[in-house]
XYZ file of C-alpha atoms in Angstrom:
81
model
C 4.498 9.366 -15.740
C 7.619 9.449 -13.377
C 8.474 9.927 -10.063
C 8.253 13.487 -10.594
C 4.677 13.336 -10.854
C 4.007 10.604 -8.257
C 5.878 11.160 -5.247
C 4.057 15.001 -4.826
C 0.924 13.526 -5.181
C 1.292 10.691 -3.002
C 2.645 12.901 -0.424
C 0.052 15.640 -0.490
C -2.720 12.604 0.210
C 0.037 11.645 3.210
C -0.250 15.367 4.715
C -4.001 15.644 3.990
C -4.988 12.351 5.584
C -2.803 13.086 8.192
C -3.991 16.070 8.849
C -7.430 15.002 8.788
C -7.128 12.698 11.491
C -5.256 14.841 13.585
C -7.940 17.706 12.626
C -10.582 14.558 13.528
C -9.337 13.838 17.029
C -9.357 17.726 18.073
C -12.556 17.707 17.671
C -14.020 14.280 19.003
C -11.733 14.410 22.357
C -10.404 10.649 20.827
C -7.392 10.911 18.686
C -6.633 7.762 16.987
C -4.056 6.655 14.738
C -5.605 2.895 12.956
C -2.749 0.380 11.356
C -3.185 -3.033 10.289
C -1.908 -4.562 12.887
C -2.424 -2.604 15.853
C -4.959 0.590 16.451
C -3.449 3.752 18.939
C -6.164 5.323 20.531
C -6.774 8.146 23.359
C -9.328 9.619 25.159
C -8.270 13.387 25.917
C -10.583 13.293 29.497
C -9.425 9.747 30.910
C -6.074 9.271 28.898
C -4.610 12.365 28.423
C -0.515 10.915 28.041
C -1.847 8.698 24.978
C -3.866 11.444 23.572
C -1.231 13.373 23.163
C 1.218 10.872 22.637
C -0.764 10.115 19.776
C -1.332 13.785 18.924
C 2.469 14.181 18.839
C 2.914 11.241 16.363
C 0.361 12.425 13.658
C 1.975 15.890 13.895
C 5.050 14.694 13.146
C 3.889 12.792 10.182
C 2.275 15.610 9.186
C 4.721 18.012 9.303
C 7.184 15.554 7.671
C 4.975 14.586 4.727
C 4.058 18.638 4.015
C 7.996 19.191 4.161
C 8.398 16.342 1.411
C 6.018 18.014 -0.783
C 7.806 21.117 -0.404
C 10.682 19.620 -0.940
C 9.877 17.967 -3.759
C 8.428 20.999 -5.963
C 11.629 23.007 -5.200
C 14.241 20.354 -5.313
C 12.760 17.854 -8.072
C 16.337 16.000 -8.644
C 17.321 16.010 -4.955
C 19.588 18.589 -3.031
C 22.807 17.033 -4.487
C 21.544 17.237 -8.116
């Protein structure tokens, strides 16, 4: 299998995990966004500029990974070929 294959797939898991956790933090009044390293969290009552601070970041990545999927399916060998 190629890249063809692999990058749609990997980004649709990007945009559905995404999207999950921004879906997640809706819901639960915490939106967090977990990394190795360091973990973003924010409560919407108490911390409302880091909730959606973080709210902004996962939409982002979000919208960007559902545009790359897009992308991909109608432009499989880039714009310029």
């Amino acid at each position: 299998m190629s890249e063809d294959i692999y990058g749609p797939i990997i980004t649709i898991l990007c945009t559905g995990l995404f999207g999950y956790l921004l879906v997640r933090g809706f819901s639960s009044g915490v939106m967090t966004f977990e990394q190795p390293v360091v973990k973003f969290s924010g409560r919407r009552k108490d911390q409302p500029l880091r909730f959606w601070a973080i709210a902004a970041l996962l939409s982002f990545l979000t919208a960007a990974s559902a545009v790359a999927t897009i992308g991909q399916f109608f432009f499989p060998n880039g714009i310029g070929g």
